[in-house]
Amino acid sequence: MRLIIYITILLGLSACSTTIPNVSNYLLPNIEASSGSSRIEVARIELSEYIDHKDVVLELDDGSLHRANFHKWGENLDDGIARLLERSNGGGKPIRVELSIARFHGSESGSVVFSGKWREEGDGASPWRSFDLESDVPKSGYANMVEAQAALVGELRAKIVGAVGE
Amino acid sequence: MSKPQANIKKSKRISAIWILPLIVFMIGGYVVYHSIKNQGPKITIEFSNAEGLVAGKTKIKARSVDVGLVEEVRLSADHKTVILSARLDKEVEPLLTEDAVLWVVKPRVGASGITGVGTLLSGAYIELDPGVGEPGRRDFEGLEGIPNTPAETPGARVVLRSENAKSLNVGDPVTYRGFRVGRVETSGFTPADGAFEYEVFIEAPYHELITTSSRFWNASGITIQADADGLSVNTASLESMLSGGVTFDLPEQSQPGEPIENGHEFELYANAKSVQDDPFEHFIDYLLLFDTSVRGLKKGAPVEYRGIKIGSVTDISFEYLPEGSTINIDKIPVPVRIRIDPARLEWGDTMEACMNLAGEFSHRVDVGMRASLETGSLLTGNLYVSLDFYEGQEVAEIGTMGELMVFPTISTGLAQIAQKVVDVLDTILELPLTETFESAGGAIDKASKALESVNELAVNLKELMAKEEMQKLPHSIQKTLAELQTTLSGFSEDSDFQRNVGDALKQMESTMGSLEELADTIKAKPNSLIFPGKRKDDPKPKAATKNKQ
């Protein structure tokens, strides 16, 4: 009888235990530094509320947004984007820009989007210019998605340098 | 044999079965009666908006103790305000007095510091300050901010009046020699006399520092002034420069004065210098009429007697002249209103002293006392008024113009020299040419001497400008401004201070977001703290399919 009680208690306790999966943290991987003489200096980045945190955001097939429980950004997202935009070999006078980012996430179906607006900062602030970039993710998984997102930041950097001029 | 007949009787008794519902009805009635009897008062509060206020959640507190709950939040009939209905505990009914005030406690950042930080987590609540009036009030108008100090708080309330532009805000600190002793409670503007009026509360025991001789002045900002005394720069402490405020003290030379009563009115001076310029309560008003230009004479310029300040210029305007007297434009005198403080001549700061000194001046005018314009600073070209005795003056007396006494004036100094030069030129022009020719030799000699004097003056001036102190002056000013700029840059938009505050706020926002998420989880599943449950694995992003664009 006593044995049965012990077994029951053990089974009861084992029901309370849970397995916690590991949390993966990501940094936007470095992209190739720009080769031209122009370099970008980020004055300010404003993130949409839905990405202004450390959870990686995934758009599900039904159109809803999912904040990942076990996949996190390892740095503030605005810091990461600024880091990639400012990555340059050029030593000329910097282009000071401010950005407002509307969308920056991947989707369950294998694509990444990056859209928003930017403008040059200065005494006479230039008008806002919008950008809307999208690309496919060649392989599955969060790491590949983050890599594709970093590539889009690189595209934006080229766009800004091209617009302001070498 | 007859058939048996049932004897049916109508019962008059009520069935015992009704006793139970009756008892239940009585108990129910008692419960309802008891509930109504012990129900606390219901009040309505009107606010301009209901930010942070939630029906069924927002509490009403008195001295931080829960005394009621907001039951309903609705728009007013005209949709311009919101009306809150709240039920209070029965015990606090006596607190709902005629002068009770209610206000929303939430995080606020102002000149008086950061308040209501505790409500970041607990949510906003309504604070009730009972007051001391008769109880019975049910409808209240809520205050937008923290109310004035309760009436029973020990201390003193004084009123400050100023005709200068608005310089104080509600909540600004009142300091005494840099120590905070009170706050500005109300600020208003009276269009009738064009003056700003501020009500100020001084906490006990510091209110005993205020007497009838105390003077209040604006402690904020930097004043750079060029006047008859030269260039002066006045600054308050860095805290006052940033947050504003008012300070008070006894001016130099003044007596301690009498204790004040609540509501005593004081003039609010623009800065410490203007207090030192006109610190006295009693003075004599005189009008001076000058035939020469008063360019360089400003309001506040000193009135001196043999180099010692005895008063100041209070106004320069043609409005003091009688109507129609400005028609002959070549004969318009320039009226200058001055005040003379008997206390500066050690006659005392009283009405009696004013009467006595005015009488004394009347006698002295008979023996040649006159007012004149003198140059105070060659650097700025500013003038001041001087009272002194002059021999050989025509008989004059103190007259009146309107309600003011007119003090006789005389042209001296540069103005008198200019007049004399004109007289000399006139005289020369009137001389016959022949006589002029004869005395030409002597005149040339005199002219030569005059040129030598001018030369000597130029050399002296050059020596003065070459002095090390004069050379250092611009550098010192530049250095002071650079230091000031460095200090202020610490608070600029790009400064570390601003960045740290921004980071801290962002961190706090993130924490609040997490707490909100936690609260939602607990609300949905109260036992989730103990039995968190297994979180679902995240969906995995797939690779893009080849046929996808």
PDB file of N, CA and C in Angstrom, chain B residues 73-102:
ATOM      1  N   VAL B  73     -17.851  56.219 -15.562  1.00  0.00           N
ATOM      2  CA  VAL B  73     -17.185  57.342 -16.232  1.00  0.00           C
ATOM      3  C   VAL B  73     -17.992  57.633 -17.495  1.00  0.00           C
ATOM      4  N   ARG B  74     -18.523  58.828 -17.599  1.00  0.00           N
ATOM      5  CA  ARG B  74     -19.330  59.149 -18.787  1.00  0.00           C
ATOM      6  C   ARG B  74     -19.060  60.591 -19.225  1.00  0.00           C
ATOM      7  N   LEU B  75     -19.434  60.878 -20.447  1.00  0.00           N
ATOM      8  CA  LEU B  75     -19.278  62.253 -20.951  1.00  0.00           C
ATOM      9  C   LEU B  75     -20.382  63.120 -20.380  1.00  0.00           C
ATOM     10  N   SER B  76     -20.090  64.411 -20.211  1.00  0.00           N
ATOM     11  CA  SER B  76     -21.121  65.321 -19.726  1.00  0.00           C
ATOM     12  C   SER B  76     -22.136  65.579 -20.843  1.00  0.00           C
ATOM     13  N   ALA B  77     -23.230  66.242 -20.499  1.00  0.00           N
ATOM     14  CA  ALA B  77     -24.310  66.466 -21.472  1.00  0.00           C
ATOM     15  C   ALA B  77     -23.810  67.250 -22.683  1.00  0.00           C
ATOM     16  N   ASP B  78     -22.913  68.218 -22.457  1.00  0.00           N
ATOM     17  CA  ASP B  78     -22.421  69.017 -23.597  1.00  0.00           C
ATOM     18  C   ASP B  78     -21.161  68.411 -24.230  1.00  0.00           C
ATOM     19  N   HIS B  79     -20.748  67.246 -23.755  1.00  0.00           N
ATOM     20  CA  HIS B  79     -19.613  66.498 -24.309  1.00  0.00           C
ATOM     21  C   HIS B  79     -18.274  67.233 -24.150  1.00  0.00           C
ATOM     22  N   LYS B  80     -18.251  68.218 -23.286  1.00  0.00           N
ATOM     23  CA  LYS B  80     -17.001  68.981 -23.143  1.00  0.00           C
ATOM     24  C   LYS B  80     -16.168  68.506 -21.962  1.00  0.00           C
ATOM     25  N   THR B  81     -16.793  67.818 -21.040  1.00  0.00           N
ATOM     26  CA  THR B  81     -16.066  67.312 -19.865  1.00  0.00           C
ATOM     27  C   THR B  81     -16.487  65.863 -19.616  1.00  0.00           C
ATOM     28  N   VAL B  82     -15.874  65.249 -18.618  1.00  0.00           N
ATOM     29  CA  VAL B  82     -16.305  63.907 -18.231  1.00  0.00           C
ATOM     30  C   VAL B  82     -16.819  63.948 -16.791  1.00  0.00           C
ATOM     31  N   ILE B  83     -17.816  63.119 -16.535  1.00  0.00           N
ATOM     32  CA  ILE B  83     -18.397  63.049 -15.194  1.00  0.00           C
ATOM     33  C   ILE B  83     -18.093  61.666 -14.633  1.00  0.00           C
ATOM     34  N   LEU B  84     -17.547  61.635 -13.432  1.00  0.00           N
ATOM     35  CA  LEU B  84     -17.268  60.379 -12.756  1.00  0.00           C
ATOM     36  C   LEU B  84     -18.269  60.213 -11.614  1.00  0.00           C
ATOM     37  N   SER B  85     -18.861  59.031 -11.515  1.00  0.00           N
ATOM     38  CA  SER B  85     -19.687  58.730 -10.347  1.00  0.00           C
ATOM     39  C   SER B  85     -18.888  57.788  -9.480  1.00  0.00           C
ATOM     40  N   ALA B  86     -18.875  58.067  -8.195  1.00  0.00           N
ATOM     41  CA  ALA B  86     -18.081  57.232  -7.293  1.00  0.00           C
ATOM     42  C   ALA B  86     -18.853  56.982  -6.015  1.00  0.00           C
ATOM     43  N   ARG B  87     -18.661  55.802  -5.466  1.00  0.00           N
ATOM     44  CA  ARG B  87     -19.297  55.445  -4.191  1.00  0.00           C
ATOM     45  C   ARG B  87     -18.227  55.459  -3.113  1.00  0.00           C
ATOM     46  N   LEU B  88     -18.520  56.199  -2.041  1.00  0.00           N
ATOM     47  CA  LEU B  88     -17.533  56.303  -0.967  1.00  0.00           C
ATOM     48  C   LEU B  88     -17.985  55.515   0.248  1.00  0.00           C
ATOM     49  N   ASP B  89     -17.063  55.203   1.123  1.00  0.00           N
ATOM     50  CA  ASP B  89     -17.417  54.517   2.368  1.00  0.00           C
ATOM     51  C   ASP B  89     -18.244  55.445   3.245  1.00  0.00           C
ATOM     52  N   LYS B  90     -19.117  54.834   4.025  1.00  0.00           N
ATOM     53  CA  LYS B  90     -20.016  55.642   4.857  1.00  0.00           C
ATOM     54  C   LYS B  90     -19.235  56.494   5.867  1.00  0.00           C
ATOM     55  N   GLU B  91     -18.114  55.916   6.353  1.00  0.00           N
ATOM     56  CA  GLU B  91     -17.368  56.623   7.412  1.00  0.00           C
ATOM     57  C   GLU B  91     -16.765  57.940   6.929  1.00  0.00           C
ATOM     58  N   VAL B  92     -16.573  58.071   5.618  1.00  0.00           N
ATOM     59  CA  VAL B  92     -15.882  59.284   5.143  1.00  0.00           C
ATOM     60  C   VAL B  92     -16.873  60.390   4.762  1.00  0.00           C
ATOM     61  N   GLU B  93     -18.154  60.172   5.049  1.00  0.00           N
ATOM     62  CA  GLU B  93     -19.162  61.180   4.701  1.00  0.00           C
ATOM     63  C   GLU B  93     -18.820  62.562   5.284  1.00  0.00           C
ATOM     64  N   PRO B  94     -18.325  62.619   6.533  1.00  0.00           N
ATOM     65  CA  PRO B  94     -17.996  63.952   7.080  1.00  0.00           C
ATOM     66  C   PRO B  94     -16.862  64.649   6.325  1.00  0.00           C
ATOM     67  N   LEU B  95     -16.100  63.889   5.516  1.00  0.00           N
ATOM     68  CA  LEU B  95     -14.983  64.518   4.798  1.00  0.00           C
ATOM     69  C   LEU B  95     -15.448  65.281   3.561  1.00  0.00           C
ATOM     70  N   LEU B  96     -16.690  65.037   3.125  1.00  0.00           N
ATOM     71  CA  LEU B  96     -17.171  65.688   1.895  1.00  0.00           C
ATOM     72  C   LEU B  96     -17.657  67.090   2.226  1.00  0.00           C
ATOM     73  N   THR B  97     -16.716  67.962   2.534  1.00  0.00           N
ATOM     74  CA  THR B  97     -17.059  69.317   2.978  1.00  0.00           C
ATOM     75  C   THR B  97     -17.171  70.259   1.782  1.00  0.00           C
ATOM     76  N   GLU B  98     -17.645  71.467   2.076  1.00  0.00           N
ATOM     77  CA  GLU B  98     -17.844  72.479   1.028  1.00  0.00           C
ATOM     78  C   GLU B  98     -16.544  72.785   0.301  1.00  0.00           C
ATOM     79  N   ASP B  99     -15.429  72.802   1.045  1.00  0.00           N
ATOM     80  CA  ASP B  99     -14.161  73.162   0.407  1.00  0.00           C
ATOM     81  C   ASP B  99     -13.259  71.948   0.158  1.00  0.00           C
ATOM     82  N   ALA B 100     -13.862  70.739   0.172  1.00  0.00           N
ATOM     83  CA  ALA B 100     -13.054  69.550  -0.146  1.00  0.00           C
ATOM     84  C   ALA B 100     -12.637  69.613  -1.615  1.00  0.00           C
ATOM     85  N   VAL B 101     -11.446  69.128  -1.914  1.00  0.00           N
ATOM     86  CA  VAL B 101     -10.980  69.141  -3.306  1.00  0.00           C
ATOM     87  C   VAL B 101     -10.515  67.738  -3.694  1.00  0.00           C
ATOM     88  N   LEU B 102     -10.706  67.428  -4.975  1.00  0.00           N
ATOM     89  CA  LEU B 102     -10.270  66.127  -5.495  1.00  0.00           C
ATOM     90  C   LEU B 102      -9.424  66.359  -6.724  1.00  0.00           C
TER      91      LEU B 102
END
